[in-house]
GROMACS .gro file of C-alpha atoms in nm:
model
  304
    1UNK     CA    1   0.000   0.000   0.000
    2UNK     CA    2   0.245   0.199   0.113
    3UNK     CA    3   0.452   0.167  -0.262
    4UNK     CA    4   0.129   0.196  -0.448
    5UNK     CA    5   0.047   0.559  -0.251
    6UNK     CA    6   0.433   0.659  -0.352
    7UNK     CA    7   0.351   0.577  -0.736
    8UNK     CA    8   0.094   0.755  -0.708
    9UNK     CA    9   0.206   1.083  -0.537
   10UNK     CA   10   0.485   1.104  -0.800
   11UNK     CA   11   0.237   1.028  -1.045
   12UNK     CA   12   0.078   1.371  -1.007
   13UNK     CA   13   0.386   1.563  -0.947
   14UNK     CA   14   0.495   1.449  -1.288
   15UNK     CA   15   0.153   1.540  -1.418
   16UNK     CA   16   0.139   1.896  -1.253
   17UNK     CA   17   0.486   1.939  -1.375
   18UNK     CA   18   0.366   1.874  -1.701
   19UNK     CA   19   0.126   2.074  -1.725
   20UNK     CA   20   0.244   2.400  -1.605
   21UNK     CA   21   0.556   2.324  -1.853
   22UNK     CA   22   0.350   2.301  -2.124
   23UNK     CA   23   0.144   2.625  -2.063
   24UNK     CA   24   0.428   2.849  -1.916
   25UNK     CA   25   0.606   2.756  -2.269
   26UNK     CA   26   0.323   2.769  -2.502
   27UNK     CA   27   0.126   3.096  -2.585
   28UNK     CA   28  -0.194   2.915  -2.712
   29UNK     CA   29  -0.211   2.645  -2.414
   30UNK     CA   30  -0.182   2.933  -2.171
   31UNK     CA   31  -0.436   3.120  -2.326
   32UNK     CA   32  -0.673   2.824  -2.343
   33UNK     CA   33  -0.631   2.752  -2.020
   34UNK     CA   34  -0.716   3.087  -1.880
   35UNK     CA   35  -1.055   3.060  -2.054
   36UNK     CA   36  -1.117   2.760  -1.780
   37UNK     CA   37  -0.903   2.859  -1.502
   38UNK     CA   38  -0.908   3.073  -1.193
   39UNK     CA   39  -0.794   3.444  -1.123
   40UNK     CA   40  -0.699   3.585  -0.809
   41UNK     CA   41  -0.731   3.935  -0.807
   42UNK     CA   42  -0.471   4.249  -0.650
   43UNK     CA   43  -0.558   4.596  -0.660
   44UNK     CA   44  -0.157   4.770  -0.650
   45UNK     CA   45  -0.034   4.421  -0.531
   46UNK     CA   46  -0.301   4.413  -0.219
   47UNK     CA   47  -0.498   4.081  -0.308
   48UNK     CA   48  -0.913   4.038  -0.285
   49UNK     CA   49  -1.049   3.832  -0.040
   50UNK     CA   50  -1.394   3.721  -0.180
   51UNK     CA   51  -1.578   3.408  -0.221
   52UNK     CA   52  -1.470   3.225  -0.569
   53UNK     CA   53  -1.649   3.353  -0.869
   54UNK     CA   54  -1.623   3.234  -1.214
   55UNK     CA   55  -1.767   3.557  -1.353
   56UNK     CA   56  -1.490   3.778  -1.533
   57UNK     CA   57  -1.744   4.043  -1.742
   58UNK     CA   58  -1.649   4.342  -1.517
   59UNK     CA   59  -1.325   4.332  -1.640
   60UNK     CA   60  -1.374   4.407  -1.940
   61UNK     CA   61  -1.557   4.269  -2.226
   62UNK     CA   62  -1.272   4.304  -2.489
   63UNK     CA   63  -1.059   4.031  -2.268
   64UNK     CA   64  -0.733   4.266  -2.340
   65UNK     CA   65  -0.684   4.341  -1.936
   66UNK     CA   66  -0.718   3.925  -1.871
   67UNK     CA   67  -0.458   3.915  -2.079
   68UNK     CA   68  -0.254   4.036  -1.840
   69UNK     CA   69  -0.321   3.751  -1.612
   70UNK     CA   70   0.042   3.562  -1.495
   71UNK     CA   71   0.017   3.198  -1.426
   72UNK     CA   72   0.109   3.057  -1.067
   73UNK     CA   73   0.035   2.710  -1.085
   74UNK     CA   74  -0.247   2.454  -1.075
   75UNK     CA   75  -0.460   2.363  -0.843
   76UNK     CA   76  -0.537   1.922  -0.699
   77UNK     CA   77  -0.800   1.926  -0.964
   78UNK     CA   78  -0.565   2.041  -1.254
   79UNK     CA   79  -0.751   2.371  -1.280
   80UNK     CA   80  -0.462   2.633  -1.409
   81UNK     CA   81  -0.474   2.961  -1.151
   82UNK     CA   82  -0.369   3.319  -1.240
   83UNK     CA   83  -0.312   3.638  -1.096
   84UNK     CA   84  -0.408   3.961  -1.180
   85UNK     CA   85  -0.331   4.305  -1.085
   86UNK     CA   86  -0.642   4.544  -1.175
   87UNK     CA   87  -0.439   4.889  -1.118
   88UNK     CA   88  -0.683   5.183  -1.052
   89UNK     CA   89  -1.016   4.971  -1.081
   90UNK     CA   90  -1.037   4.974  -0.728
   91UNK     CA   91  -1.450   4.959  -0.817
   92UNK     CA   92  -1.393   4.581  -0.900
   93UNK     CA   93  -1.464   4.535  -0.493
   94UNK     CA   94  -1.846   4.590  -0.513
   95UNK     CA   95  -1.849   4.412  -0.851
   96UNK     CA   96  -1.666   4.037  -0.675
   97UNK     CA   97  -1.852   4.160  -0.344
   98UNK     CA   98  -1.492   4.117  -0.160
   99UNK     CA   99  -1.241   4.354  -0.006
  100UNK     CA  100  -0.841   4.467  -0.119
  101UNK     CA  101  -0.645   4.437   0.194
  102UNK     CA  102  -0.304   4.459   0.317
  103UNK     CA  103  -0.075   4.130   0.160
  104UNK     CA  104   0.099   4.099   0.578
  105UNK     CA  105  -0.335   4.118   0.739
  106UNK     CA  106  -0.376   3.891   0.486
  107UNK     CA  107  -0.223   3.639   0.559
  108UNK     CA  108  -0.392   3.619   0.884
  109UNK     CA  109  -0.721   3.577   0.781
  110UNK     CA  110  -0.640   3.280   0.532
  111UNK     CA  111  -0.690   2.921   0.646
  112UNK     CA  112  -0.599   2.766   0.286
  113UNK     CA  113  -0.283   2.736   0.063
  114UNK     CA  114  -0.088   3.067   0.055
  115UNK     CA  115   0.003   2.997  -0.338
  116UNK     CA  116  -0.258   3.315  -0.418
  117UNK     CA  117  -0.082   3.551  -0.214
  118UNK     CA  118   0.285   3.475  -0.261
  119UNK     CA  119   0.234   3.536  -0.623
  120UNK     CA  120   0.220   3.932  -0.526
  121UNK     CA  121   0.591   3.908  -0.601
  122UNK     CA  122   0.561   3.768  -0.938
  123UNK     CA  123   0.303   4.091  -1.025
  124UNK     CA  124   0.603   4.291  -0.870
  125UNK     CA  125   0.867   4.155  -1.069
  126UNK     CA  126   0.685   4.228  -1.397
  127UNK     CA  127   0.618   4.582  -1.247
  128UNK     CA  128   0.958   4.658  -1.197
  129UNK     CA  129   1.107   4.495  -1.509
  130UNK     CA  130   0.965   4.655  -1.799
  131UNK     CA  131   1.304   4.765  -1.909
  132UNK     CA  132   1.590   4.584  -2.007
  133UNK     CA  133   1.890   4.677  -1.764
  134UNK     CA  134   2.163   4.645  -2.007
  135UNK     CA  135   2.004   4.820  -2.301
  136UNK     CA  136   1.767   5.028  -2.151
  137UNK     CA  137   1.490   4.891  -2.416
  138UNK     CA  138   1.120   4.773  -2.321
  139UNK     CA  139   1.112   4.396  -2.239
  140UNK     CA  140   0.814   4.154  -2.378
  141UNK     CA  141   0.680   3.917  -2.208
  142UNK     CA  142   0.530   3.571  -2.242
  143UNK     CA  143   0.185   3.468  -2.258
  144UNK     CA  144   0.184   3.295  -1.910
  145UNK     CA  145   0.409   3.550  -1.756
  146UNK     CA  146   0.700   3.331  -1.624
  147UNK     CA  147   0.986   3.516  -1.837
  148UNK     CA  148   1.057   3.911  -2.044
  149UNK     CA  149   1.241   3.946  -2.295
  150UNK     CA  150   1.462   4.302  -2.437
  151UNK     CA  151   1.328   4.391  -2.779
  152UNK     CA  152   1.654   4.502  -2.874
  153UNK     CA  153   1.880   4.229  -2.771
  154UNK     CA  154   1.686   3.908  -2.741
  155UNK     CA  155   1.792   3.886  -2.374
  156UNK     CA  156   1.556   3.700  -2.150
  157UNK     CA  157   1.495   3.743  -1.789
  158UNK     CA  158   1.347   3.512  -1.525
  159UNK     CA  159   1.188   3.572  -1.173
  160UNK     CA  160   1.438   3.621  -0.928
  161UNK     CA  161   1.432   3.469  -0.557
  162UNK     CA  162   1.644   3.568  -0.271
  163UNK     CA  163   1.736   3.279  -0.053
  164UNK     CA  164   1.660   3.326   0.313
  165UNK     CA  165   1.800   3.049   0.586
  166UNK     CA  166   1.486   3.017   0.881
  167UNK     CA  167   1.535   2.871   1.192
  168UNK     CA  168   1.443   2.725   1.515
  169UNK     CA  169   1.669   2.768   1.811
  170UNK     CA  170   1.632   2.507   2.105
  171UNK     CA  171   1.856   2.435   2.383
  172UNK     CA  172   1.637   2.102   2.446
  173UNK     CA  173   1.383   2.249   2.671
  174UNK     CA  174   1.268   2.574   2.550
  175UNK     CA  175   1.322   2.757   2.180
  176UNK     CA  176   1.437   3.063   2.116
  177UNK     CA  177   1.235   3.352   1.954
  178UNK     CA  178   1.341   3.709   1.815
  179UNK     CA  179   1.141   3.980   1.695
  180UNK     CA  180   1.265   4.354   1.493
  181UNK     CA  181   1.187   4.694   1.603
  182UNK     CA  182   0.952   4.667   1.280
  183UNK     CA  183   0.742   4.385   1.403
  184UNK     CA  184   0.426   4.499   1.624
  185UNK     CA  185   0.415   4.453   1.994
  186UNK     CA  186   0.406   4.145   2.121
  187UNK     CA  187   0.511   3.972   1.816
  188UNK     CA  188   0.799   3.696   1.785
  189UNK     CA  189   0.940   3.472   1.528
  190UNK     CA  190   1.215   3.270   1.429
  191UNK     CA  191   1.532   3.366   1.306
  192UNK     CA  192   1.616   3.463   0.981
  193UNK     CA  193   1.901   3.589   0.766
  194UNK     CA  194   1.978   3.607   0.397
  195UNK     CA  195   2.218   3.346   0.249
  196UNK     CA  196   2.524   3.521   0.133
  197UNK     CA  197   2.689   3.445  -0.201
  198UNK     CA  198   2.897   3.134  -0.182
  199UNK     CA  199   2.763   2.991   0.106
  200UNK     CA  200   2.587   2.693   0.219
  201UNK     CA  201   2.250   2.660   0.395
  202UNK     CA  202   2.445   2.525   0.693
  203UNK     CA  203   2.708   2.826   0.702
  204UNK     CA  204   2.453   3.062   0.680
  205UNK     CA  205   2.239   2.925   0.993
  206UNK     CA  206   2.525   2.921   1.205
  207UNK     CA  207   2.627   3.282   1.074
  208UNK     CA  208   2.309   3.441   1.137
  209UNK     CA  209   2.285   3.278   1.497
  210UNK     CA  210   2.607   3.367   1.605
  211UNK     CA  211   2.581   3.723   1.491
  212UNK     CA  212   2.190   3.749   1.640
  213UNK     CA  213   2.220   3.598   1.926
  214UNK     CA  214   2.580   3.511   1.995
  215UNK     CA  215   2.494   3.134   2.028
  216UNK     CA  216   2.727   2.852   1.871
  217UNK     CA  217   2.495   2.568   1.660
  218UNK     CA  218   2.544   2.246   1.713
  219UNK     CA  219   2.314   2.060   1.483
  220UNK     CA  220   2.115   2.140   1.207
  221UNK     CA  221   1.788   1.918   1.120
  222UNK     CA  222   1.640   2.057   0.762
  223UNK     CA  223   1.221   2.104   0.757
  224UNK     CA  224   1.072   2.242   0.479
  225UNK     CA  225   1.053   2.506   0.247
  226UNK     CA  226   0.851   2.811   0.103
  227UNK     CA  227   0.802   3.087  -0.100
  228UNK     CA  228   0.762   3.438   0.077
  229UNK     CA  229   0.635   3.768  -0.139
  230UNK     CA  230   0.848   3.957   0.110
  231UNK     CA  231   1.055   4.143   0.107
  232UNK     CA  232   1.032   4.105  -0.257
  233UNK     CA  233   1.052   3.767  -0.328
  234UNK     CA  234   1.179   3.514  -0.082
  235UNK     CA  235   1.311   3.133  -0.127
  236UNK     CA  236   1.251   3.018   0.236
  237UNK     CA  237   1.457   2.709   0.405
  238UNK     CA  238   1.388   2.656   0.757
  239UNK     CA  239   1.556   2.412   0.975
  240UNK     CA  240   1.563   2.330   1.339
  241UNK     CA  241   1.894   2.365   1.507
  242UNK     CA  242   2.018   2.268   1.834
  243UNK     CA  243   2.254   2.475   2.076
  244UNK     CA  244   2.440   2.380   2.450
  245UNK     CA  245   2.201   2.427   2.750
  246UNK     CA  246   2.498   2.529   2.894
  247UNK     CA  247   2.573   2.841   2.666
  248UNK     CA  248   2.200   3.037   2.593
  249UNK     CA  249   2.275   3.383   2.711
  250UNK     CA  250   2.153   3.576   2.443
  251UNK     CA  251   2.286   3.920   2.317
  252UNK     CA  252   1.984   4.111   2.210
  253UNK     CA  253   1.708   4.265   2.422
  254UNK     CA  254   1.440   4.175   2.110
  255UNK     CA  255   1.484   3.764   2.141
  256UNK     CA  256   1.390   3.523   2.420
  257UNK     CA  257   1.342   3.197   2.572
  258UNK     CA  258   1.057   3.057   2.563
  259UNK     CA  259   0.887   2.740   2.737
  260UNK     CA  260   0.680   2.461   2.546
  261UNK     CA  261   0.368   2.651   2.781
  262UNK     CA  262   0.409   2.991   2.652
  263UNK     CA  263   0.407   2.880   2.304
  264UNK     CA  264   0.120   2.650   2.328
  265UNK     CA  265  -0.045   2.925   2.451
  266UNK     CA  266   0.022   3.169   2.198
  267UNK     CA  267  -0.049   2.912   1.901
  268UNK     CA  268  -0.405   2.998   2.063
  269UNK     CA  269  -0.409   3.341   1.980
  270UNK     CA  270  -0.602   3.382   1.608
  271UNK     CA  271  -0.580   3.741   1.525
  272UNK     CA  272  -0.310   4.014   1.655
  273UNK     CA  273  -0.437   4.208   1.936
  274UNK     CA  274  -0.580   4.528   1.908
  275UNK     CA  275  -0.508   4.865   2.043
  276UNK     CA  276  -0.547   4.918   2.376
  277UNK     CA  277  -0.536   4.543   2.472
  278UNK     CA  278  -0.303   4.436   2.750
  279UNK     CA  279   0.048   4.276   2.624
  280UNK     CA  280   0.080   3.913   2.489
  281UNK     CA  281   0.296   3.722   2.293
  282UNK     CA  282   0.185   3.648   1.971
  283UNK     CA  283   0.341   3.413   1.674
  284UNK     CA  284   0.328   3.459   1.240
  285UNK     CA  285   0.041   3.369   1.092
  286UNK     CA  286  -0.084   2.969   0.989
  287UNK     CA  287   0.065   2.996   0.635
  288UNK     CA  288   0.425   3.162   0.725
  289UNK     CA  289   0.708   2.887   0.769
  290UNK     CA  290   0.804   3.005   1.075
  291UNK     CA  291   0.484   2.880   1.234
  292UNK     CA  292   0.511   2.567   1.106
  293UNK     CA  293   0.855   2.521   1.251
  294UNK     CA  294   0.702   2.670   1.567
  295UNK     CA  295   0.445   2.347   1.554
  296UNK     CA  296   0.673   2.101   1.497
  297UNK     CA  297   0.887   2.207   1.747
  298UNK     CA  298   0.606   2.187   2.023
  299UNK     CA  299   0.505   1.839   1.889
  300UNK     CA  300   0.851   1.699   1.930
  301UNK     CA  301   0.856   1.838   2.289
  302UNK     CA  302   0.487   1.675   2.324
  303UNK     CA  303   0.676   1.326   2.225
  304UNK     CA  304   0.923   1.361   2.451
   0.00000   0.00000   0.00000
């Protein structure tokens, strides 16, 4: 059973690889399948919450601003999804009877795959990229949105990801949270540090720890990873990691310890707290990777 499940999860990998190959390289295909498929709609890059609607009409009836629709994937039932940035037809609310709100609040009112929101950075990209940087020229791009190309010198350019090392600091008993002066009261997260070039994802970890928080690593036990629209577009790979119970004094003023209690308590905590409401510790939201690090973390300590 166990062999037949395997053949048949790789069975649909190789299927949804195929088809988003097929329409991110063919014109027509893409096309076709944004007759069937679904759109997810930003208004300057702030995405609409709304029920699903299959009705398009109030965006035109010429099709021309569909046509600006970038392909992010495919969905379980092989249903090809897009995204959409409407510019100024902020009236397009009252029309999909749905609200444009903040990409960060967000993601804290989603329960479901993030897939729709992280594509903000690929709208982004092909905001910022309508010029060639070596010949100054206007770039073209595809059909499906996953390349531009200079219409003076042929060259093509791809979506760009910055890779970003996440982890999980334990000393065994308790894990070890940060949080920027940018973050809003009360809330913590994992630490995090661009990958610099030439380096592994191992060198990196211990190089962002050390400098954060002044702790040595000792081992390094890889997750998962994720896309992340911010701060532009992140590749995130987070890891648990492992330091000496017997060196955890920590540096900074904005990270702490904290027990398998407190954190079990603030996984409780849905929404941020609001104005005026006493002082609590708080976590990312459901979708973020640093949450789910945060979970697995609290079930190994549940198993021990």
């Amino acid at each position: 059973n166990s062999f037949f499940c395997h053949c048949l999860f790789y069975r649909d990998i190789y299927y949804f690889s195929y088809i988003i190959t097929s329409t991110h390289e063919d014109d027509e295909a893409c096309a076709a399948a944004l007759k069937d498929g679904r759109i997810f709609l930003f208004h300057h890059l702030s995405p609409l919450l709304q029920l699903w609607t299959r009705n398009y009409s109030s965006l035109g009836s010429d099709g021309s601003l569909l046509k600006e629709s970038v392909l992010i994937g495919c969905s379980e039932q092989n249903q090809a999804q897009f995204c959409l940035d409407v510019g100024k037809n902020a009236a397009l609310e009252e029309n999909f009877k749905g609200n444009f709100i903040d990409l960060r609040k967000a993601f804290f009112l989603l329960d479901g795959p993030e897939a729709p929101l992280v594509s903000q950075a690929l709208l982004r990209w092909h905001q910022t990229s309508r010029f060639c940087s070596a010949t100054g020229q206007p770039t073209q791009r595809n059909q499906a949105g996953s390349q531009r190309v200079c219409s003076s010198s042929s060259t093509i350019y791809y979506p760009k990801m910055s890779t970003v090392a996440v982890v999980l600091v334990s000393d065994g008993k308790r894990c070890l949270l940060g949080r920027q002066s940018s973050f809003p009261r009360g809330l913590y997260s994992v630490l995090a540090g661009f990958c610099d070039m030439g380096e592994t994802l191992e060198e990196a970890l211990c190089r962002e720890v050390a400098e954060e928080v002044g702790l040595e690593i000792q081992s390094i036990s890889y997750s998962s990873s994720q896309h992340w629209p911010f701060p532009h577009s992140s590749f995130m790979l987070g890891c648990h990691a492992s330091v000496s119970p017997a060196h955890t004094q920590v540096k900074l003023e904005d990270a702490r310890w904290f027990t398998v209690e407190e954190i079990t308590h603030a996984l409780q905590v849905k929404t941020p707290p609001r104005r005026g409401d006493p002082p609590s510790l708080w976590l990312p939201p459901k979708p973020a990777l640093a949450n789910r690090l945060i979970r697995e973390w609290v079930e190994r300590q549940d198993r021990t």
